[in-house]
mmCIF file of C-alpha atoms in Angstrom:
data_model
loop_
_atom_site.group_PDB
_atom_site.id
_atom_site.type_symbol
_atom_site.label_atom_id
_atom_site.label_comp_id
_atom_site.label_asym_id
_atom_site.label_seq_id
_atom_site.Cartn_x
_atom_site.Cartn_y
_atom_site.Cartn_z
ATOM 1 C CA MET A 1 204.552 23.049 62.672
ATOM 2 C CA GLU A 2 202.099 24.520 64.745
ATOM 3 C CA GLU A 3 200.391 26.592 61.853
ATOM 4 C CA PRO A 4 199.460 23.729 59.437
ATOM 5 C CA LEU A 5 197.862 21.848 62.406
ATOM 6 C CA GLU A 6 195.660 25.158 62.815
ATOM 7 C CA THR A 7 194.622 25.127 59.166
ATOM 8 C CA LEU A 8 193.739 21.385 58.949
ATOM 9 C CA ASP A 9 191.371 21.845 61.886
ATOM 10 C CA THR A 10 189.592 24.537 60.515
ATOM 11 C CA ILE A 11 188.835 22.641 57.339
ATOM 12 C CA PRO A 12 186.089 20.314 58.864
ATOM 13 C CA GLU A 13 184.308 22.988 60.392
ATOM 14 C CA THR A 14 183.856 24.572 57.057
ATOM 15 C CA GLN A 15 182.563 21.484 55.438
ATOM 16 C CA ASP A 16 180.596 20.904 57.745
ATOM 17 C CA LYS A 17 178.562 24.390 57.216
ATOM 18 C CA LEU A 18 178.729 23.581 53.444
ATOM 19 C CA ILE A 19 177.112 20.235 53.924
ATOM 20 C CA SER A 20 174.516 21.868 56.405
ATOM 21 C CA LEU A 21 173.665 24.485 53.676
ATOM 22 C CA ILE A 22 173.249 21.720 50.576
ATOM 23 C CA ALA A 23 171.117 19.775 53.079
ATOM 24 C CA TRP A 24 168.682 22.490 53.784
ATOM 25 C CA LEU A 25 168.376 23.623 50.224
ATOM 26 C CA ILE A 26 167.658 20.071 49.117
ATOM 27 C CA ILE A 27 164.546 20.226 52.176
ATOM 28 C CA ALA A 28 163.580 23.626 51.098
ATOM 29 C CA CYS A 29 163.148 22.350 47.571
ATOM 30 C CA LEU A 30 161.224 19.278 48.167
ATOM 31 C CA LEU A 31 158.998 21.119 50.316
ATOM 32 C CA PHE A 32 158.437 23.642 47.431
ATOM 33 C CA TYR A 33 157.645 20.469 45.075
ATOM 34 C CA LEU A 34 155.310 19.181 47.816
ATOM 35 C CA ALA A 35 153.205 22.254 48.128
ATOM 36 C CA LEU A 36 153.198 22.514 44.298
ATOM 37 C CA PHE A 37 151.877 19.265 43.561
ATOM 38 C CA THR A 38 149.221 19.781 46.401
ATOM 39 C CA PHE A 39 148.125 23.053 45.072
ATOM 40 C CA GLU A 40 148.093 21.383 41.166
ATOM 41 C CA SER A 41 145.756 18.346 42.270
ATOM 42 C CA PHE A 42 143.313 20.449 44.207
ATOM 43 C CA PHE A 43 143.152 22.759 41.089
ATOM 44 C CA LYS A 44 142.433 19.719 38.662
ATOM 45 C CA ALA A 45 139.855 18.230 41.571
ATOM 46 C CA ASN A 46 137.810 21.523 41.166
ATOM 47 C CA GLN A 47 137.887 21.458 37.731
ATOM 48 C CA PHE A 48 136.421 17.856 37.236
ATOM 49 C CA ASN A 49 133.863 18.390 39.413
ATOM 50 C CA LYS A 50 132.761 21.665 38.010
ATOM 51 C CA VAL A 51 129.256 20.967 36.452
ATOM 52 C CA ASP A 52 127.968 23.931 33.827
ATOM 53 C CA GLU A 53 124.175 23.005 34.197
ATOM 54 C CA PRO A 54 122.413 20.844 36.521
ATOM 55 C CA PHE A 55 120.481 17.886 35.533
ATOM 56 C CA ASP A 56 118.051 15.274 37.142
ATOM 57 C CA VAL A 57 118.118 11.830 36.859
ATOM 58 C CA SER A 58 114.469 10.289 37.559
ATOM 59 C CA SER A 59 115.625 6.697 37.639
ATOM 60 C CA SER A 60 117.716 5.715 40.796
ATOM 61 C CA GLU A 61 119.443 2.823 38.856
ATOM 62 C CA MET A 62 120.989 4.871 36.161
ATOM 63 C CA THR A 63 124.534 5.712 36.510
ATOM 64 C CA PHE A 64 127.031 8.068 35.016
ATOM 65 C CA ASP A 65 130.879 7.730 34.193
ATOM 66 C CA SER A 66 132.785 10.934 33.218
ATOM 67 C CA SER A 67 135.517 8.940 31.465
ATOM 68 C CA GLN A 68 132.469 7.640 28.939
ATOM 69 C CA GLU A 69 131.443 10.219 26.079
ATOM 70 C CA VAL A 70 127.783 10.856 26.132
ATOM 71 C CA VAL A 71 125.568 9.831 23.025
ATOM 72 C CA ILE A 72 122.355 11.039 22.432
ATOM 73 C CA THR A 73 119.994 8.862 20.373
ATOM 74 C CA GLU A 74 116.650 9.212 19.181
ATOM 75 C CA PRO A 75 113.594 7.559 21.285
ATOM 76 C CA PHE A 76 111.831 4.059 19.547
ATOM 77 C CA PHE A 77 108.269 3.907 19.916
ATOM 78 C CA THR A 78 106.729 0.673 20.241
ATOM 79 C CA SER A 79 103.214 1.705 21.628
ATOM 80 C CA GLU A 80 100.414 3.814 20.057
ATOM 81 C CA THR A 81 100.562 6.752 22.640
ATOM 82 C CA ASP A 82 104.450 6.560 21.544
ATOM 83 C CA ASN A 83 103.623 6.925 18.121
ATOM 84 C CA GLU A 84 101.071 9.748 18.751
ATOM 85 C CA ASP A 85 103.342 11.907 20.654
ATOM 86 C CA SER A 86 105.890 11.348 17.650
ATOM 87 C CA PHE A 87 103.586 12.377 15.405
ATOM 88 C CA LEU A 88 103.237 15.740 17.239
ATOM 89 C CA ILE A 89 106.904 15.968 17.837
ATOM 90 C CA ASN A 90 107.412 15.687 14.111
ATOM 91 C CA ILE A 91 104.737 18.469 13.356
ATOM 92 C CA GLU A 92 106.471 20.859 15.890
ATOM 93 C CA GLU A 93 109.780 19.939 14.129
ATOM 94 C CA ASP A 94 108.395 20.912 10.799
ATOM 95 C CA SER A 95 107.215 24.150 12.071
ATOM 96 C CA LEU A 96 110.524 25.258 13.556
ATOM 97 C CA VAL A 97 112.391 24.471 10.086
ATOM 98 C CA ASN A 98 114.176 27.377 8.301
ATOM 99 C CA GLN A 99 113.037 29.687 11.487
ATOM 100 C CA VAL A 100 115.348 32.669 11.884
ATOM 101 C CA SER A 101 117.872 32.565 14.691
ATOM 102 C CA PRO A 102 116.947 35.247 17.945
ATOM 103 C CA ILE A 103 119.163 38.278 17.834
ATOM 104 C CA SER A 104 117.390 39.710 21.139
ATOM 105 C CA GLN A 105 115.259 38.316 24.087
ATOM 106 C CA ASP A 106 112.435 40.080 22.315
ATOM 107 C CA THR A 107 112.867 38.523 19.019
ATOM 108 C CA ASN A 108 113.124 35.006 21.005
ATOM 109 C CA THR A 109 109.963 35.502 22.516
ATOM 110 C CA MET A 110 108.324 36.460 19.094
ATOM 111 C CA VAL A 111 109.762 33.084 17.827
ATOM 112 C CA GLU A 112 108.162 31.028 20.457
ATOM 113 C CA ILE A 113 104.830 32.594 20.306
ATOM 114 C CA ILE A 114 104.864 31.708 16.354
ATOM 115 C CA ASN A 115 105.899 28.257 16.770
ATOM 116 C CA GLU A 116 103.311 27.589 19.379
ATOM 117 C CA THR A 117 100.695 28.839 17.103
ATOM 118 C CA ALA A 118 101.813 26.912 14.102
ATOM 119 C CA ILE A 119 101.579 23.734 16.395
ATOM 120 C CA SER A 120 98.313 24.777 17.759
ATOM 121 C CA GLU A 121 96.772 25.327 14.466
ATOM 122 C CA LYS A 122 98.146 21.863 13.135
ATOM 123 C CA VAL A 123 97.223 19.906 16.067
ATOM 124 C CA SER A 124 93.635 21.620 15.664
ATOM 125 C CA SER A 125 93.395 20.943 11.936
ATOM 126 C CA ILE A 126 93.961 17.053 12.971
ATOM 127 C CA PHE A 127 91.211 16.896 15.537
ATOM 128 C CA GLU A 128 88.924 18.791 13.012
ATOM 129 C CA ASN A 129 89.431 16.184 10.285
ATOM 130 C CA SER A 130 88.995 13.359 12.629
ATOM 131 C CA LEU A 131 85.650 15.084 13.907
ATOM 132 C CA ASP A 132 84.906 15.669 10.207
ATOM 133 C CA LEU A 133 85.165 12.113 9.581
ATOM 134 C CA ILE A 134 82.921 10.952 12.486
ATOM 135 C CA GLU A 135 80.373 13.240 11.508
ATOM 136 C CA LYS A 136 80.271 11.865 7.786
ATOM 137 C CA GLU A 137 80.180 8.409 8.752
ATOM 138 C CA ARG A 138 77.485 9.362 11.281
ATOM 139 C CA VAL A 139 75.632 11.125 8.224
ATOM 140 C CA SER A 140 75.967 8.190 5.968
ATOM 141 C CA GLU A 141 74.684 5.649 8.540
ATOM 142 C CA VAL A 142 71.480 7.998 8.817
ATOM 143 C CA ILE A 143 71.231 8.349 5.269
ATOM 144 C CA ALA A 144 71.330 4.182 4.583
ATOM 145 C CA ILE A 145 68.715 3.833 7.398
ATOM 146 C CA SER A 146 66.600 6.460 6.155
ATOM 147 C CA SER A 147 66.864 5.952 2.377
ATOM 148 C CA ASP A 148 64.984 3.175 0.413
ATOM 149 C CA VAL A 149 66.699 -0.177 0.780
ATOM 150 C CA PHE A 150 65.576 -3.845 -0.634
ATOM 151 C CA GLN A 151 66.612 -7.322 0.235
ATOM 152 C CA LEU A 152 66.302 -10.623 -1.832
ATOM 153 C CA ARG A 153 64.542 -13.713 -0.894
ATOM 154 C CA LEU A 154 63.177 -16.887 -2.142
ATOM 155 C CA SER A 155 59.719 -16.952 -3.215
ATOM 156 C CA GLU A 156 59.457 -20.805 -2.161
ATOM 157 C CA THR A 157 58.261 -21.218 1.436
ATOM 158 C CA PHE A 158 59.290 -24.323 3.263
ATOM 159 C CA SER A 159 57.517 -26.295 6.128
ATOM 160 C CA SER A 160 60.553 -27.147 7.998
ATOM 161 C CA ARG A 161 64.100 -26.044 8.576
ATOM 162 C CA GLU A 162 65.558 -29.047 6.992
ATOM 163 C CA ASP A 163 63.878 -28.523 3.777
ATOM 164 C CA ALA A 164 65.040 -24.842 3.340
ATOM 165 C CA PHE A 165 68.497 -26.137 4.098
ATOM 166 C CA ALA A 166 68.265 -28.852 1.588
ATOM 167 C CA LYS A 167 67.169 -26.379 -0.902
ATOM 168 C CA MET A 168 70.207 -24.163 -0.156
ATOM 169 C CA LYS A 169 72.486 -26.885 -0.882
ATOM 170 C CA GLU A 170 70.957 -27.422 -4.426
ATOM 171 C CA MET A 171 71.558 -23.603 -5.227
ATOM 172 C CA ASP A 172 74.690 -22.478 -7.164
ATOM 173 C CA LEU A 173 76.055 -19.543 -5.550
ATOM 174 C CA GLY A 174 79.026 -19.256 -7.535
ATOM 175 C CA ASP A 175 81.657 -17.032 -6.144
ATOM 176 C CA LEU A 176 79.614 -15.082 -4.021
ATOM 177 C CA ASP A 177 80.302 -15.823 -0.173
ATOM 178 C CA LEU A 178 76.651 -14.775 0.363
ATOM 179 C CA LYS A 179 75.178 -15.220 3.850
ATOM 180 C CA PHE A 180 71.335 -15.979 4.370
ATOM 181 C CA ASP A 181 68.881 -16.180 7.422
ATOM 182 C CA LEU A 182 66.180 -18.453 7.478
ATOM 183 C CA ILE A 183 62.789 -16.572 8.996
ATOM 184 C CA LEU A 184 59.832 -18.467 10.738
ATOM 185 C CA LEU A 185 56.490 -16.458 10.363
ATOM 186 C CA ASP A 186 52.976 -18.185 10.204
ATOM 187 C CA ASN A 187 54.532 -21.605 10.385
ATOM 188 C CA VAL A 188 56.565 -21.485 7.328
ATOM 189 C CA TYR A 189 60.647 -20.384 6.639
ATOM 190 C CA ARG A 190 61.447 -18.110 4.223
ATOM 191 C CA VAL A 191 65.216 -17.720 2.706
ATOM 192 C CA HIS A 192 66.689 -14.159 2.783
ATOM 193 C CA PHE A 193 69.747 -13.575 1.256
ATOM 194 C CA GLY A 194 72.518 -11.185 2.792
ATOM 195 C CA THR A 195 71.377 -7.432 4.425
ATOM 196 C CA PRO A 196 69.303 -4.833 3.065
ATOM 197 C CA ILE A 197 70.998 -2.786 -0.104
ATOM 198 C CA ASP A 198 70.031 -0.441 -2.366
ATOM 199 C CA GLN A 199 68.532 -1.442 -5.793
ATOM 200 C CA VAL A 200 71.304 -1.407 -8.041
ATOM 201 C CA ASP A 201 73.258 -3.791 -5.785
ATOM 202 C CA LEU A 202 69.976 -5.840 -5.631
ATOM 203 C CA SER A 203 69.484 -5.971 -9.316
ATOM 204 C CA LYS A 204 72.965 -6.919 -10.032
ATOM 205 C CA LEU A 205 72.360 -9.596 -7.255
ATOM 206 C CA GLU A 206 69.325 -11.041 -8.688
ATOM 207 C CA SER A 207 70.776 -11.326 -11.898
ATOM 208 C CA TYR A 208 73.910 -13.161 -10.940
ATOM 209 C CA LEU A 209 71.753 -15.888 -8.926
ATOM 210 C CA SER A 210 69.222 -15.979 -11.596
ATOM 211 C CA LEU A 211 71.513 -16.972 -14.414
ATOM 212 C CA ARG A 212 72.938 -19.677 -12.073
ATOM 213 C CA ASN A 213 69.623 -21.151 -10.721
ATOM 214 C CA THR A 214 67.083 -20.626 -13.596
ATOM 215 C CA LYS A 215 64.639 -23.013 -11.693
ATOM 216 C CA VAL A 216 64.610 -20.691 -8.842
ATOM 217 C CA LYS A 217 62.523 -17.822 -8.382
ATOM 218 C CA PHE A 218 63.352 -14.729 -6.120
ATOM 219 C CA SER A 219 61.294 -12.069 -4.653
ATOM 220 C CA ILE A 220 62.029 -8.467 -3.388
ATOM 221 C CA LEU A 221 61.424 -6.927 -0.360
ATOM 222 C CA THR A 222 61.164 -3.148 -0.036
ATOM 223 C CA ASN A 223 62.011 -1.204 3.073
ATOM 224 C CA GLY A 224 58.282 -1.388 4.270
ATOM 225 C CA ASP A 225 58.486 -5.121 4.099
ATOM 226 C CA ILE A 226 61.280 -5.423 6.113
ATOM 227 C CA SER A 227 60.251 -3.554 8.810
ATOM 228 C CA ASP A 228 56.745 -5.430 8.925
ATOM 229 C CA ILE A 229 58.801 -8.596 8.980
ATOM 230 C CA GLU A 230 61.004 -7.408 12.051
ATOM 231 C CA ASN A 231 57.593 -6.048 13.614
ATOM 232 C CA LYS A 232 56.317 -9.852 13.254
ATOM 233 C CA ILE A 233 59.325 -11.688 14.466
ATOM 234 C CA GLN A 234 59.364 -9.408 17.882
ATOM 235 C CA LEU A 235 55.494 -10.361 18.181
ATOM 236 C CA GLU A 236 56.268 -14.049 17.732
ATOM 237 C CA LYS A 237 59.260 -13.778 20.163
ATOM 238 C CA SER A 238 56.818 -12.367 22.961
ATOM 239 C CA LYS A 239 54.084 -15.340 22.475
ATOM 240 C CA ASP A 240 53.991 -18.063 25.118
ATOM 241 C CA VAL A 241 56.007 -20.984 23.999
ATOM 242 C CA ALA A 242 53.450 -23.407 24.865
ATOM 243 C CA SER A 243 50.813 -21.977 22.390
ATOM 244 C CA LEU A 244 53.492 -22.701 19.605
ATOM 245 C CA PRO A 245 52.400 -25.649 17.350
ATOM 246 C CA SER A 246 55.837 -27.431 17.489
ATOM 247 C CA VAL A 247 54.587 -30.709 18.839
ATOM 248 C CA GLU A 248 51.610 -30.828 16.397
ATOM 249 C CA ASN A 249 53.948 -30.029 13.174
ATOM 250 C CA PHE A 250 56.358 -32.937 14.634
ATOM 251 C CA ARG A 251 53.715 -35.659 15.081
ATOM 252 C CA ALA A 252 52.337 -34.310 11.556
ATOM 253 C CA ARG A 253 55.531 -35.076 9.714
ATOM 254 C CA ALA A 254 56.061 -38.066 12.020
ATOM 255 C CA ALA A 255 53.317 -39.998 10.370
ATOM 256 C CA MET A 256 54.846 -39.652 6.783
ATOM 257 C CA ILE A 257 58.410 -39.404 7.630
ATOM 258 C CA GLN A 258 59.844 -41.907 9.867
ATOM 259 C CA PHE A 259 63.590 -41.071 10.692
ATOM 260 C CA THR A 260 64.474 -38.496 13.410
ATOM 261 C CA ILE A 261 67.264 -37.520 15.957
ATOM 262 C CA GLN A 262 67.143 -38.101 19.702
ATOM 263 C CA ILE A 263 69.298 -35.602 21.451
ATOM 264 C CA GLY A 264 68.719 -36.362 25.198
ATOM 265 C CA SER A 265 66.990 -38.694 27.669
ATOM 266 C CA PHE A 266 65.770 -37.471 31.018
ATOM 267 C CA LEU A 267 64.131 -38.555 34.286
ATOM 268 C CA ASN A 268 62.169 -35.583 34.950
ATOM 269 C CA GLU A 269 59.908 -34.539 32.301
ATOM 270 C CA SER A 270 60.103 -30.857 32.878
ATOM 271 C CA ASN A 271 63.725 -31.102 31.892
ATOM 272 C CA ALA A 272 62.885 -32.436 28.943
ATOM 273 C CA LYS A 273 60.195 -30.071 27.647
ATOM 274 C CA GLN A 274 62.591 -27.491 28.352
ATOM 275 C CA LEU A 275 64.687 -28.633 25.736
ATOM 276 C CA ARG A 276 61.990 -29.599 23.626
ATOM 277 C CA ASP A 277 61.039 -25.560 23.691
ATOM 278 C CA LYS A 278 64.340 -24.592 23.383
ATOM 279 C CA MET A 279 64.964 -26.491 19.677
ATOM 280 C CA PHE A 280 61.737 -25.229 18.510
ATOM 281 C CA LYS A 281 62.874 -21.455 19.102
ATOM 282 C CA LYS A 282 65.842 -22.314 16.788
ATOM 283 C CA GLY A 283 63.522 -23.648 14.036
ATOM 284 C CA PHE A 284 63.291 -27.469 14.657
ATOM 285 C CA ASN A 285 60.181 -29.422 15.207
ATOM 286 C CA SER A 286 60.345 -31.322 18.289
ATOM 287 C CA ASP A 287 58.647 -33.479 20.600
ATOM 288 C CA VAL A 288 58.883 -35.571 23.836
ATOM 289 C CA GLU A 289 58.564 -39.274 23.874
ATOM 290 C CA ALA A 290 58.004 -41.263 27.270
ATOM 291 C CA GLN A 291 59.228 -44.648 27.303
ATOM 292 C CA GLN A 292 58.651 -46.992 30.330
ATOM 293 C CA LYS A 293 61.826 -48.604 31.686
ATOM 294 C CA GLY A 294 61.206 -51.106 34.956
ATOM 295 C CA ALA A 295 60.000 -48.775 37.639
ATOM 296 C CA LYS A 296 61.302 -45.545 35.901
ATOM 297 C CA VAL A 297 59.960 -43.618 32.982
ATOM 298 C CA LEU A 298 62.401 -41.844 30.443
ATOM 299 C CA TYR A 299 61.652 -38.561 28.752
ATOM 300 C CA LYS A 300 63.445 -38.726 25.225
ATOM 301 C CA VAL A 301 63.542 -35.398 23.402
ATOM 302 C CA LEU A 302 63.151 -35.665 19.591
ATOM 303 C CA VAL A 303 64.302 -33.279 16.807
ATOM 304 C CA GLY A 304 63.283 -33.163 13.354
ATOM 305 C CA ASN A 305 61.718 -35.265 10.921
ATOM 306 C CA TYR A 306 63.956 -36.654 7.604
ATOM 307 C CA ALA A 307 62.653 -38.821 4.891
ATOM 308 C CA THR A 308 66.182 -40.563 4.781
ATOM 309 C CA ARG A 309 68.665 -41.797 7.579
ATOM 310 C CA ARG A 310 71.411 -39.961 5.383
ATOM 311 C CA GLU A 311 69.459 -36.711 5.511
ATOM 312 C CA ALA A 312 69.006 -37.404 9.645
ATOM 313 C CA LEU A 313 72.961 -38.256 10.040
ATOM 314 C CA GLU A 314 73.625 -34.974 7.991
ATOM 315 C CA ALA A 315 71.445 -32.689 10.392
ATOM 316 C CA ALA A 316 72.562 -34.938 13.456
ATOM 317 C CA THR A 317 76.239 -33.840 12.744
ATOM 318 C CA GLU A 318 75.270 -30.128 12.232
ATOM 319 C CA LEU A 319 73.470 -30.345 15.508
ATOM 320 C CA SER A 320 76.190 -31.697 17.168
ATOM 321 C CA GLU A 321 78.910 -29.441 16.304
ATOM 322 C CA SER A 322 76.569 -26.117 16.573
ATOM 323 C CA ASP A 323 74.564 -26.821 19.957
ATOM 324 C CA ARG A 324 77.307 -29.655 21.606
ATOM 325 C CA LEU A 325 74.136 -31.900 22.141
ATOM 326 C CA PRO A 326 74.714 -35.630 22.110
ATOM 327 C CA VAL A 327 72.935 -37.151 18.822
ATOM 328 C CA TYR A 328 71.237 -40.257 17.872
ATOM 329 C CA VAL A 329 69.403 -41.214 14.588
ATOM 330 C CA ARG A 330 66.598 -43.560 14.750
ATOM 331 C CA THR A 331 63.200 -43.923 13.481
ATOM 332 C CA ILE A 332 59.706 -42.941 15.531
ATOM 333 C CA ASN A 333 57.938 -46.180 17.083
#
């Protein structure tokens, strides 16, 4: 009976050794898998952070997400400078079309030199063309000034600005948007049409207006006549305003024509005369009328002479819109 008891005592010792061995194997496997996982994670992290080419982001607000796909889009230009840059870029792209890919470093250098030369030649041609256009415009301006030019004007002269405007309202200009100038020389007004033009265009203009205005006579100014008129105008401007017969013209016409326009009333006579002289420079006959009001004297500025109240009202409306002056149509006492 003693031998079986000894066998039973040895069984637990053998099981303990087997269990201990299995435990150590399990621990060894866990350590192996842990080491393998750590190495793999470290290897993947290095692969993720690896950058083939460095790049620089100029804006501090820009962010980059590696999980998103990078899409390169063409720029959209909005300013004139951007359009010019785009135009030069297109020139550069055109010069690079159908280029043979470089085989060696020397070939690559040669291609770059050829491309730069082509771009420089195209850009130079652009600037040369621009300079040629500018030069042609300058030459055309010089030719226009030095060549013979003519200007059309009415043969009739007018004693006042109002009479000249009345004549222009009667004329039929057809479809022409024709500008005209009132020229005051030797105390009379003349109507000049448009700007100086060549003889062919002037003949067409004269025929066009003559067919629509059979009772109106025109005269032609040569280049010399235009220069003489300009010189006389500059000479008239240099004269003293006090020597110009504005008051005399106004009073001479006031004896026959009663309606006028009052444009201001002043307590200071010098202020009234300043406005009177200003209106005469604009082509109006003018005078200052003094009127006693109790202990004060009012100096009223009168402009123009009109045969009817309707003519005076039309002129007053035009004067109010152009010079922003208070207007009042009245008769001359």
